[in-house]
Amino acid sequence: MDSALIPKGVKRCPMWQFLLGLGIVGAVLAWGVYAMLLCWFKGLNQTNMNDYYGFALWIWADLAVIALGGGAFFSGLLKYIIGKDELKNIINYAVLIGFICYSSALLILAIDIGQPLRGWFIFWHANVHSMLTEVAFCLSAYFAVLTIEYIPLILENRQLDKVPFFHNLSHNMHETMAVFAATGAFLSFFHQGSLGGVAGVLFGRPFAFREGLLIWPWTFFLFTWSAAAYGPSFTLLITWITEKVARKKLVKDNVVELLAKISGWMIFTYTIAKICDTTRWANITAPGLGQNLADFYTGNAFYGYWILFAEIILGGVVPAIILISAPLRKNPTWRVTAFFLGVMGVSLNRWVMVLQVMAVPIMPFDTWALYYPSWQEVATTILPVAYGIILIMISYRYLPIFPQEAELNPIEEETAMAVEAHTESTPDLKPANA
Amino acid sequence: MFPFSFEWIWDAGHIVFHGGLWYALNIIGIGMTYCVIKAVIDSAKGKGGHGHH
Amino acid sequence: MKQAQTHGTPMKYGMAIDLDKCTGCGACMVACMAENNIPFKEDESDKRVSITWMRIFKLTNGKSFPDSDICYLPRPCQHCEGHEGHSPCVSVCPATATDYSRETGIVSQIVTRCFGCRYCMGACPYHARYFNWWDPVWPDGMEKYLSPDVSPRMRGVVEKCSFCFHRYQLAKNKAYLDGERRVPEAAYQTACTQACPAGAIVFGDLNNPEHQVHQIVKPDSNNGNRSRNPKAFRLLERTGTNTKVYYLSSREWVRRAGDNYLAHEKTGQLAKLHH
Amino acid sequence: MKVDRRSFLSFVIGGAAGTALSPLPWKLMDDSSIWSQMWPWTPVPPDGEVVYEDSTCTLCPGGCGISVRKVDSRAVKIEGQSGHPVNDGSICILGLSGLQMLYGPTRIKSPMKRIGERGEGKWQKISWDEAFAILTEKLTDIRDKGEAHTVAALAGSDSGTVPALIQRFMAAYGSPNFMRSPSYRDVDELTVKALFGADGRTGFDVENADYVLSFGSGFVDGWGSPVRMFKAASLWKEKDIPVVQVEPRLSNSAAKATRWIPINPGTEADLALGIAAVMVANGIADTGDVSGLSGWENDLLANYEPQKVAQTTGIDAAVIVEVAKGFARADRPLALCGRGKAQTAVSLRETAAVYILNALTGNINQEGGMWAIPEADYIQWPDVATDNLASAGLDQPRLDGAGTGKYTDARYLTNRLADSVNGGGPYPLQVLLVAGANPCHYLPDTQHVKAAFARIPFIVSFSSFQDETAAMADLLMPDHVYLERYEDVPVGAGLVQQMIGLSKPVVSPQFNTRHLGEVLIMTAKAMGGSIADAFPWDDYETCLEETLAEKWDTLMETGVWVRADTDPVAGSIQLAGLDAPAVQAEGDVNSFPLLLVPYDSIQLTSGYMGEAPFMIKAVSDTVIQGTDGFIEINPLTASGVGLGEGDRATLTTPRGEALVRVHLFEGIQPGVLAMVRGLGHTAYDGYLAGKGVNVNELIGPVEDPSTGFDAAWGIRAKLDKA
Amino acid sequence: MSTLDEKAKAGMEDHAAHGSDAKESGAGGFIILFFIIGFAASMVLGWVIFPKLLYSQKQQPLNFNHALHVEEVGEGCEGCHYFREDGSFSGIPKLAQCTECHEEPMGDTEDEATFVEQYVAKEREVPWLSYSRQPDCVFFSHSAHVIGAKMDCVVCHGHIGESEVSRPYEYNRITGYSRDIWGKDIAGLKKNSWDRMKMDDCAQCHKEAGMIHTSSVQTDRDACFVCHK
């Protein structure tokens, strides 16, 4: 019934299957929305946050999705600025994933603040000394860029494309995309960094505080670097998952391997930087403030040295090595393992930079503060995931996300004919809302 | 955010920060306007549609 | 640094709290609650969601019976000056809802500007900032005692000790009427200072040699405002928060509990301040 | 068709453009944020003219001067009255919370009579006239039957005009059964009589002492006049005065002392006598003011030589000698008696021992020493002309047996009220009037007390609050709270001078309540005859003004009347009470290996007043969490029972059992458990009710055979993992 | 599929496309028209109807003649609006103050009669509606402005002293503010210093007053804790 909207030359699951999938994920979405409304109308007492945990699961989720969404700006940078043209075969998906990540981040922020109606104060009454201000501005601006990058994709829907205006618009946007991509890279550099700065500037908290360059603590650069490094890994991981779900190959191996390789080298360099940073912090910064590692990793039920190991070794060194070495990289299992470890590593890093920062006691007579999220927090954090899946399902079904899909999965004559016939039998076509 | 808002000071911080910001916003804005207007003109010229470029 | 020239040297309000005298009775906490319209819930035993601008911490020397010793430490907002007024919280607030006054040295919090991102709470190592997780609700009839000098806070914003700034404002009114330029020492005292039955809290202008607090603390402006009084210390001095609340104790273990030290470091020793 | 769609689109676009260029979205955005800044459900306190009104706080016996800040007619803050002889501008946590009691929802808002089962909390609002009718009818019936003596009255104190009016009413009515809440005052008065041979109370010149030896007195935990003591403690710090605190637990007072000497609970008297012995033995005692020493000296030296005392008290002999010498050699040494807040009596043996210790320094009635002074007796009313019914009633023995038999010296034995009602008394109790007291919460073995109250046919409560005792009443005739009424406040509380404060109405009565004095006068008049004649005053205010006579103007002006040059009741003491036996803790060691001792906290009233929400908020989370109450226990003892910080445990004593949580505290002697007094309320509202455990339910009265007072200092207990 | 089919299809579709193009040119005019209609409609809604909906009116409990009182009482505004001993400002007089003169009706206006009967006699405070009440978070010191800076009442309150009748009190339905705070002009433009009393208006005046108002580290203006509580 919606075959008219489905891109030419590709096959999609029957409508009922599609709707069923939507329904299931939609239910989860509804649950999240319910929790969100609770937080808005009853206030943040719905969460398990407290005065020691001003930042918790939500801020972690924000930092994490934005780091993972980094794939968009980085592959954009590679394709449009550096000129790695093969990436055109995956850039669409990178953009879509980025779009989902960033819209999710903004939504979570809107739930996280105590006075959503005053949220715009962060722009209007901006305090330029605050890392959060920089985050808010660059985040919103970059989201605009992502939207711009996503629009032509939508316009390429078979029916929309028939409208001359839309066709031309998307055409022109493609032409000027390099400019947008560049701006996006510029913005991303800053808001990814500022997110790192958020923790790094807390000079009252030896666990988070870092020295740095001018006004920017080292975490600023580490965050940007890690987003660029792990973002692509996440794009590729999602691509892999999508391929498994769609039960067909969507992107050619050479493209995947290229991006994987780049990601690998980025992770490698980042991990080295991270190790230097940690070493300096552990031996100079923290001791200078009268604290040593043991103060941060012992004396509580959860945070131990394991977290350092898991983040830096498992989530840094290991995936780096796998992705750098050609034989391992070319082996799908190893590759995906690397992606997975990488995603785990960067998420763990963000967790540490938010939640462990809050947990560590600072005044000698203060105590460790451990926290677990309330179901409302969990639900509102899963909400964007559900929303993302839905957006991917729709986009994948109706938009030519994967340029190589048709070529990689040629469909037999009769089905193709059937589709054709069907199309022609409906002369007056409604847009995508059909 | 704007020079006329209460918090604004004409100091390096504000000029650099908001300078960069407005620079980016302008590129985005002008870029989009260009695309839209050009699209309108092209459409008027009867260009486009059905994939013949 | 620019400042209120026509007013002469700026003021720098601060406190000296004598922990030898403090008995941990809690009068300062309640005086603060009563003065500042601080809300309360049926269960306030979870101190991590309990708004107490002034909070008393109980310190122990870690020794076992009968050598054990305890000391109480009242903790208002420390009104950090940081570096030229960039205290941990002021510099991070994205909406300029919290500010540092060069004229009084007081860190302000404007709840109607705050939109509840809670970054400042993360930045404050003293946990002196509190979030209104709930709407404030007073049991039937009790709203009658609310003071008009302090605006009750709404749900979803951060609040903290203001050094009873409204009392300064009121004293200033009087000063104008009396044609005085400055507020006299006695005319502006915080509620906790006034209430403390042990007289452990001394409040005043750290810049004014005539004020008692200055005479007790003897701040050394060439040395990051550290006190010249050997009994005095500040909380987490090494982090460079540069607070304006000084504590006095004759007990070494108490002074050491005021900051983090590596095993070999002497109490009161400062490594170089970072940033 | 296509046209329509596109036109509509352009219409929408045009609309969007127009809207964006109109104030609508922007003003809405601004206004919605302003709305969030002044949500209608967030109160906005009305502004107005600010005035301060001085009065006297009666929430505890301390007698502090308060200065209440008012905005127009609302009281918004209570502060200390600067220049006041007791507290000079300072104030305690309880005084600060006064307004939460004045405006609190637990006030009894009008007279009420019980309609449900007792304690069920079903009440019916009634008019004052009806309330008076019920009361007078009841009292008249009983009296006419010649059973006037079966009516009893229990008041918080017996000094001041209001308690005097109650006593007078009882006298005129014909009942000997006036009682006051038990406190250290009981044993103090009795001991003063025994040692000095005259009526009076002790005073302690803490400001001028230069060596303080405190036998468990919580000088910063609410002992004496709390704010005065806080100030004194700071003064001691400033003057570097040695302060020795003898106590099994590192209380806040112990922490403020220059030296804390842990002692086996209940052996304070032995230490005092031990110190006395050392002083006598070393000839550093000043026996000038002490007569009768010679006859007793040998026993003293024999029974209380350091080694023996060290045995009983668990304090090193050397330490005992050291303290004794330090104490004796000081110029103005002072020994304090009365545990914690001194809300309960201690044994005569202990009191006498400590007072004698003071005497042996030759510092009696001297600067910095212990004084024995008479109460200010300004209430000079003509004696009550009793009619026959009254005289007959007054000839009856008291229900609690005070003043007769073994206990001739005791004036009140309120601790025995429950027993006598439960069958131990000479005759049944028919009516109990309760004013300014909450026996159903703070009398020991509270369950037993409640059972007794359940047996009393008719209970009238004059309480201003819905407390545990009011809950047991049949008739509620609520009194004003102190901020709404006039009242004279004679201050004892260890002051060395006679002092009277005056409470003035700071705000007009908030509810339909009546001044207790007023109620008594009107009831008396309603009952007519000799009772009415005993109350010649038109109203309470007249009564008060006449009674205070020349003091009235001073009081109206300064709010306080002080007589500095009070003559002591006597200059020297006659040794007595030392043969009195020690009071042991109830329960046997085998089944109850541990000792439970209650401790006092300044953050809890543990008296007639219930704690205000502010006070509960200030209480540490190692004392209450949610509704769980904590006991303090030494980590060693805890690990013995297999308990860790915060674990739940069952605490059992011979009197009862409670579920508690443990707080590990290095400041408490192994084998001893400490629980705070004042929690475990069953009445009041959710801000107080149900929080923690009422320690009085776990501890029973232990009678001091030489006085009859309850002198329990603890009870044997056992703790099991729950 | 075969190239032949391709061509055929393309041809057909081209045809269709041109057809639609033809229609388009005709529709162009309409499209512009509809755009204008939408634009105009929303402008009217935003500029004319919206303010009417946003603000509501209340009448003062009774008419007050400022001009007359200034004349009768003398001492200008201070005659009734004075400073208390603690330096606070009395604001709108309490009943007691009015009663000093109005024990008995003065003059025979209707309002006078109602005032004496309804309020003086019954000792009820008059529930005046304050045109210039700032929100609760604002601390405004009259003594700082009137005594300290010697400012004239008119600067903020306009010529209310010359009014002979009480104008209706307008307030914002959403915020509850008096309309005087934002000003009559929905665009928020002001001609006179008293047309608006938002934070920016205070700030503007403070800025003009120069160097002494630079105590804020964040803004180099007055610190928040000058006008806020």
Coordinates of N, CA, C and O in Angstrom, one line a residue, chain C residues 19-27 30-31 33-35 38-45 47 50-52 63-66 68 70 72 112 135 138-142 144-148 152-155 167 191 194-198, chain D residues 36-37 41-43 45-46 69 74-77 79 89-91 93 96-97 100 103-105 220 230-231 234 237-238 250 252 255-256 260 262 510 602-603 613-614 617 619 621 624-626 634 666-670 686-687 691:
Chain C
L19 N 35.2 27.0 66.5 CA 34.7 25.6 66.8 C 35.0 25.1 68.2 O 34.4 24.1 68.6
D20 N 35.9 25.8 68.9 CA 36.0 25.5 70.3 C 34.8 25.8 71.1 O 34.4 25.1 72.1
K21 N 34.1 26.9 70.6 CA 32.9 27.3 71.3 C 31.6 26.6 70.8 O 30.7 26.3 71.6
C22 N 31.6 26.3 69.5 CA 30.4 25.7 68.9 C 30.0 24.4 69.6 O 30.9 23.5 69.8
T23 N 28.7 24.3 70.0 CA 28.3 23.1 70.7 C 27.4 22.2 69.8 O 26.9 21.2 70.3
G24 N 27.2 22.6 68.6 CA 26.4 21.8 67.7 C 24.9 21.8 68.1 O 24.2 20.9 67.7
C25 N 24.5 22.8 68.8 CA 23.1 22.8 69.3 C 22.1 23.0 68.2 O 20.9 22.7 68.3
G26 N 22.5 23.6 67.0 CA 21.6 23.7 65.9 C 20.8 25.0 65.9 O 19.9 25.2 65.0
A27 N 21.0 25.9 66.9 CA 20.3 27.2 66.9 C 20.5 28.0 65.6 O 19.6 28.6 65.0
V30 N 18.3 26.6 62.8 CA 16.9 27.0 62.9 C 16.7 28.5 62.8 O 15.8 29.0 62.1
A31 N 17.6 29.3 63.3 CA 17.6 30.7 63.1 C 17.5 31.0 61.7 O 16.7 31.9 61.2
M33 N 16.6 29.0 59.2 CA 15.3 28.5 58.6 C 14.2 29.5 58.9 O 13.4 29.8 58.0
A34 N 14.2 30.0 60.1 CA 13.1 30.9 60.5 C 13.3 32.3 59.8 O 12.3 32.9 59.4
E35 N 14.5 32.7 59.6 CA 14.8 34.0 59.0 C 14.5 34.0 57.5 O 14.0 35.0 57.0
I38 N 12.7 29.1 55.0 CA 13.1 27.8 54.5 C 12.0 26.7 54.7 O 11.5 26.6 55.8
P39 N 11.6 26.1 53.6 CA 10.5 25.1 53.7 C 10.9 23.8 54.4 O 12.1 23.6 54.6
F40 N 10.0 23.0 54.8 CA 10.3 21.7 55.4 C 9.2 20.7 55.1 O 8.1 21.1 54.7
K41 N 9.7 19.4 55.1 CA 8.8 18.3 54.8 C 8.5 17.5 56.0 O 9.2 17.7 57.0
E42 N 7.6 16.5 55.9 CA 7.3 15.7 57.0 C 8.6 14.9 57.4 O 8.9 14.7 58.5
D43 N 9.3 14.4 56.4 CA 10.5 13.7 56.6 C 11.7 14.5 56.1 O 11.9 14.6 54.9
E44 N 12.5 14.9 57.1 CA 13.7 15.7 56.7 C 15.0 14.9 57.1 O 16.1 15.5 57.2
S45 N 14.8 13.6 57.3 CA 16.0 12.9 57.8 C 17.0 12.5 56.7 O 18.1 12.1 56.9
K47 N 19.3 13.9 54.6 CA 20.0 15.2 54.5 C 20.4 15.6 53.1 O 20.8 16.7 52.9
S50 N 17.4 17.8 52.0 CA 16.9 18.6 53.0 C 17.6 19.9 53.0 O 18.8 20.0 53.1
I51 N 16.8 21.0 52.7 CA 17.3 22.3 52.5 C 17.7 22.9 53.9 O 16.9 23.2 54.7
T52 N 19.0 23.1 54.1 CA 19.5 23.7 55.3 C 20.7 24.6 54.9 O 21.8 24.2 54.7
K63 N 39.6 8.3 66.7 CA 40.2 7.4 67.7 C 39.1 6.6 68.4 O 37.9 7.0 68.3
S64 N 39.5 5.6 69.1 CA 38.5 4.8 69.8 C 38.4 5.1 71.2 O 39.3 5.7 71.8
F65 N 37.2 4.7 71.8 CA 37.0 4.9 73.2 C 38.2 4.6 74.1 O 38.8 3.6 73.9
P66 N 38.6 5.4 75.1 CA 38.0 6.6 75.5 C 38.7 7.9 74.9 O 38.5 9.0 75.4
S68 N 38.3 9.0 72.0 CA 37.6 9.6 70.9 C 37.2 11.1 71.2 O 37.1 11.4 72.4
I70 N 34.9 14.6 69.4 CA 34.0 15.1 68.4 C 34.1 16.6 68.3 O 34.5 17.3 69.3
Y72 N 31.9 19.9 66.2 CA 30.8 20.3 65.3 C 31.3 21.4 64.4 O 32.1 22.3 64.8
T112 N 14.7 33.5 40.8 CA 13.7 33.8 39.7 C 14.5 33.8 38.4 O 13.9 33.7 37.3
D135 N 7.6 21.5 45.6 CA 7.0 22.8 45.9 C 7.1 23.0 47.4 O 6.8 22.1 48.1
W138 N 3.6 24.9 53.3 CA 3.6 25.1 54.8 C 2.3 24.6 55.3 O 1.2 24.8 54.7
P139 N 2.4 23.8 56.5 CA 1.2 23.3 57.1 C 0.2 24.4 57.3 O 0.6 25.5 57.6
D140 N -1.1 24.0 57.2 CA -2.2 25.0 57.4 C -1.9 26.0 58.5 O -1.7 25.6 59.7
G141 N -1.8 27.3 58.2 CA -1.7 28.3 59.2 C -0.3 28.8 59.4 O 0.0 29.9 59.7
M142 N 0.7 27.9 59.1 CA 2.1 28.3 59.4 C 2.6 29.3 58.4 O 3.6 30.0 58.7
K144 N 1.7 31.9 58.1 CA 1.5 33.2 58.7 C 2.8 33.8 59.2 O 3.0 35.0 59.3
Y145 N 3.8 32.9 59.5 CA 5.0 33.5 60.1 C 6.1 33.8 59.0 O 7.2 34.2 59.3
L146 N 5.7 33.6 57.7 CA 6.7 33.9 56.7 C 7.1 35.4 56.6 O 6.3 36.2 56.7
S147 N 8.4 35.6 56.5 CA 8.9 36.9 56.5 C 8.8 37.5 55.1 O 9.2 36.9 54.1
P148 N 8.4 38.8 55.0 CA 8.3 39.4 53.6 C 9.7 39.8 53.1 O 9.8 40.2 52.0
P152 N 9.9 33.5 49.2 CA 9.9 32.0 49.2 C 10.2 31.5 47.8 O 9.8 32.1 46.8
R153 N 10.9 30.4 47.8 CA 11.4 29.9 46.5 C 10.4 28.9 45.9 O 9.7 28.2 46.7
M154 N 10.3 28.8 44.6 CA 9.4 27.9 43.9 C 10.2 26.6 43.6 O 11.4 26.6 43.7
R155 N 9.4 25.6 43.3 CA 10.0 24.3 43.0 C 11.0 24.5 41.8 O 10.8 25.3 40.9
R167 N 19.0 41.7 55.4 CA 19.3 42.5 56.6 C 20.2 43.7 56.2 O 20.1 44.7 56.8
A191 N 21.4 36.1 60.8 CA 20.5 35.5 61.8 C 21.2 34.5 62.7 O 21.0 34.4 63.9
Q194 N 23.5 36.2 65.2 CA 22.7 36.8 66.3 C 22.1 35.7 67.2 O 22.1 36.0 68.4
A195 N 21.8 34.6 66.7 CA 21.1 33.6 67.6 C 22.1 32.8 68.4 O 21.9 32.4 69.5
C196 N 23.3 32.5 67.8 CA 24.2 31.5 68.4 C 24.4 31.8 69.9 O 25.0 32.8 70.4
P197 N 23.9 30.8 70.8 CA 24.0 31.0 72.2 C 25.4 30.9 72.8 O 25.7 31.5 73.8
A198 N 26.3 30.3 72.0 CA 27.6 30.2 72.5 C 28.5 31.3 72.0 O 29.7 31.4 72.3
Chain D
S36 N 6.1 31.2 35.9 CA 6.8 30.2 36.6 C 7.6 30.9 37.8 O 8.0 30.2 38.7
Q37 N 7.9 32.2 37.7 CA 8.6 32.8 38.8 C 7.7 33.3 39.9 O 8.2 33.6 41.0
W41 N 0.7 29.2 43.6 CA 0.7 28.3 44.8 C 2.0 28.4 45.7 O 2.2 27.7 46.7
T42 N 2.9 29.3 45.3 CA 4.0 29.7 46.1 C 3.7 30.9 46.9 O 3.4 32.0 46.3
P43 N 3.6 30.9 48.3 CA 3.1 32.0 49.0 C 3.9 33.3 48.9 O 5.2 33.2 48.7
P45 N 4.6 36.4 51.2 CA 4.3 37.0 52.5 C 4.0 38.5 52.4 O 4.8 39.2 51.8
P46 N 2.8 38.9 52.9 CA 2.5 40.3 52.8 C 3.5 41.2 53.6 O 3.9 40.8 54.7
R69 N 9.7 39.7 66.3 CA 9.5 40.6 65.2 C 8.2 40.4 64.6 O 7.8 39.3 64.3
R74 N 1.3 40.1 62.2 CA 1.8 38.7 62.1 C 3.2 38.7 62.9 O 4.0 39.6 62.7
A75 N 3.4 37.7 63.7 CA 4.7 37.4 64.3 C 5.5 36.6 63.3 O 5.0 35.6 62.8
V76 N 6.7 37.1 62.9 CA 7.4 36.4 61.8 C 8.7 35.8 62.3 O 9.3 35.0 61.7
K77 N 9.2 36.3 63.5 CA 10.5 35.7 64.0 C 10.6 36.0 65.4 O 10.3 37.0 65.9
E79 N 13.5 36.3 68.3 CA 14.9 36.5 68.6 C 15.1 36.7 70.0 O 14.2 37.0 70.8
G89 N 20.3 38.6 74.3 CA 20.3 38.5 72.8 C 20.4 37.2 72.2 O 20.0 37.0 71.0
S90 N 20.9 36.2 72.9 CA 21.0 34.9 72.3 C 19.7 34.1 72.5 O 18.8 34.6 73.3
I91 N 19.6 33.0 71.8 CA 18.4 32.2 72.0 C 18.7 30.8 71.6 O 19.6 30.5 70.9
I93 N 17.5 26.8 70.2 CA 16.8 26.2 69.0 C 15.3 26.0 69.3 O 14.5 26.2 68.4
L96 N 13.6 29.5 69.2 CA 13.5 30.0 67.8 C 12.3 29.4 67.1 O 11.8 29.9 66.1
S97 N 11.9 28.2 67.6 CA 10.8 27.5 66.9 C 9.4 27.8 67.4 O 8.4 27.3 66.9
Q100 N 6.3 28.2 65.2 CA 5.7 27.0 64.6 C 4.7 26.4 65.5 O 3.8 25.6 65.1
Y103 N 1.5 29.0 65.4 CA 0.7 28.9 64.2 C 0.5 27.5 63.8 O -0.2 27.3 62.7
G104 N 1.0 26.6 64.5 CA 1.1 25.2 64.0 C -0.3 24.5 64.0 O -1.2 24.9 64.7
P105 N -0.5 23.5 63.1 CA -1.8 22.9 63.0 C -2.1 21.9 64.1 O -3.2 21.4 64.2
V220 N 25.9 22.0 78.1 CA 25.5 22.5 76.8 C 24.5 21.6 76.2 O 24.3 21.6 75.0
F230 N 25.1 28.0 77.9 CA 25.9 28.1 76.7 C 26.9 29.2 76.8 O 28.1 29.1 76.5
K231 N 26.4 30.3 77.2 CA 27.3 31.5 77.4 C 28.4 31.2 78.4 O 29.5 31.5 78.1
S234 N 31.1 29.1 76.9 CA 32.0 29.9 76.1 C 32.9 30.8 76.9 O 34.1 30.9 76.6
K237 N 35.7 28.8 78.1 CA 36.7 28.6 77.0 C 37.6 29.8 77.0 O 38.9 29.7 77.0
E238 N 37.0 31.0 77.0 CA 37.8 32.2 76.9 C 38.7 32.4 78.1 O 39.9 32.8 77.9
L250 N 30.4 10.3 75.6 CA 30.9 11.6 75.1 C 29.8 12.5 74.6 O 29.6 12.6 73.4
N252 N 27.8 16.2 74.1 CA 28.3 17.5 73.6 C 28.9 18.2 74.8 O 29.9 18.9 74.6
A255 N 32.2 16.9 75.2 CA 33.1 17.3 74.1 C 33.6 18.8 74.4 O 34.7 19.2 73.9
K256 N 32.8 19.6 75.0 CA 33.1 21.0 75.3 C 34.0 21.1 76.5 O 34.7 22.1 76.7
W260 N 37.2 14.9 79.6 CA 36.1 14.0 79.7 C 36.5 12.7 80.5 O 37.5 12.1 80.0
P262 N 35.2 9.2 81.4 CA 34.1 8.2 81.3 C 34.0 7.5 82.7 O 35.0 7.2 83.3
Q510 N -5.0 33.2 68.5 CA -5.2 32.8 67.1 C -6.5 31.9 67.0 O -7.1 31.9 66.0
I602 N 19.8 19.0 73.2 CA 19.2 20.3 73.2 C 18.2 20.5 72.0 O 17.4 21.3 71.9
Q603 N 18.4 19.6 71.0 CA 17.5 19.7 69.8 C 16.2 19.0 70.0 O 15.3 19.1 69.1
P613 N 8.6 21.3 63.8 CA 9.3 20.8 62.5 C 10.7 21.3 62.3 O 11.6 20.5 62.0
F614 N 11.0 22.5 62.6 CA 12.4 23.0 62.5 C 13.3 22.2 63.3 O 14.5 21.9 62.9
K617 N 14.0 18.9 61.9 CA 14.8 19.0 60.7 C 16.3 19.1 61.0 O 17.1 18.7 60.3
V619 N 17.7 17.7 63.5 CA 18.2 16.5 64.2 C 19.0 15.7 63.2 O 18.7 15.5 62.0
D621 N 21.0 12.6 61.1 CA 20.5 11.4 60.5 C 21.1 10.2 61.2 O 20.9 9.0 60.8
I624 N 17.6 10.0 63.9 CA 16.4 9.5 63.2 C 16.6 9.3 61.7 O 17.3 10.2 61.1
Q625 N 16.1 8.3 61.1 CA 16.0 8.2 59.7 C 14.6 7.7 59.3 O 14.2 6.6 59.8
G626 N 13.9 8.5 58.6 CA 12.5 8.2 58.3 C 11.8 8.1 59.7 O 11.9 9.1 60.4
N634 N 28.9 1.3 71.2 CA 30.3 1.2 70.9 C 30.6 0.1 69.9 O 30.0 -1.0 70.0
E666 N 32.2 5.8 68.9 CA 33.4 5.5 69.7 C 33.3 6.3 71.0 O 34.1 6.0 71.9
G667 N 32.4 7.2 71.2 CA 32.3 8.0 72.4 C 31.5 7.4 73.4 O 31.0 8.1 74.3
I668 N 31.2 6.1 73.4 CA 30.3 5.6 74.4 C 31.0 4.3 75.0 O 31.6 3.5 74.2
Q669 N 30.9 4.1 76.3 CA 31.5 3.0 76.9 C 31.0 1.7 76.4 O 29.8 1.5 76.2
P670 N 31.9 0.8 76.2 CA 31.4 -0.6 75.7 C 30.5 -1.1 76.8 O 30.6 -0.9 78.0
G686 N 2.2 14.5 61.4 CA 3.2 13.8 60.7 C 4.6 14.3 60.7 O 5.6 13.7 60.4
Y687 N 4.7 15.6 61.2 CA 6.1 16.2 61.3 C 6.8 15.7 62.5 O 8.0 15.9 62.7
K691 N 8.1 9.3 64.9 CA 9.5 9.3 64.6 C 10.3 8.8 65.8 O 10.2 9.4 66.9

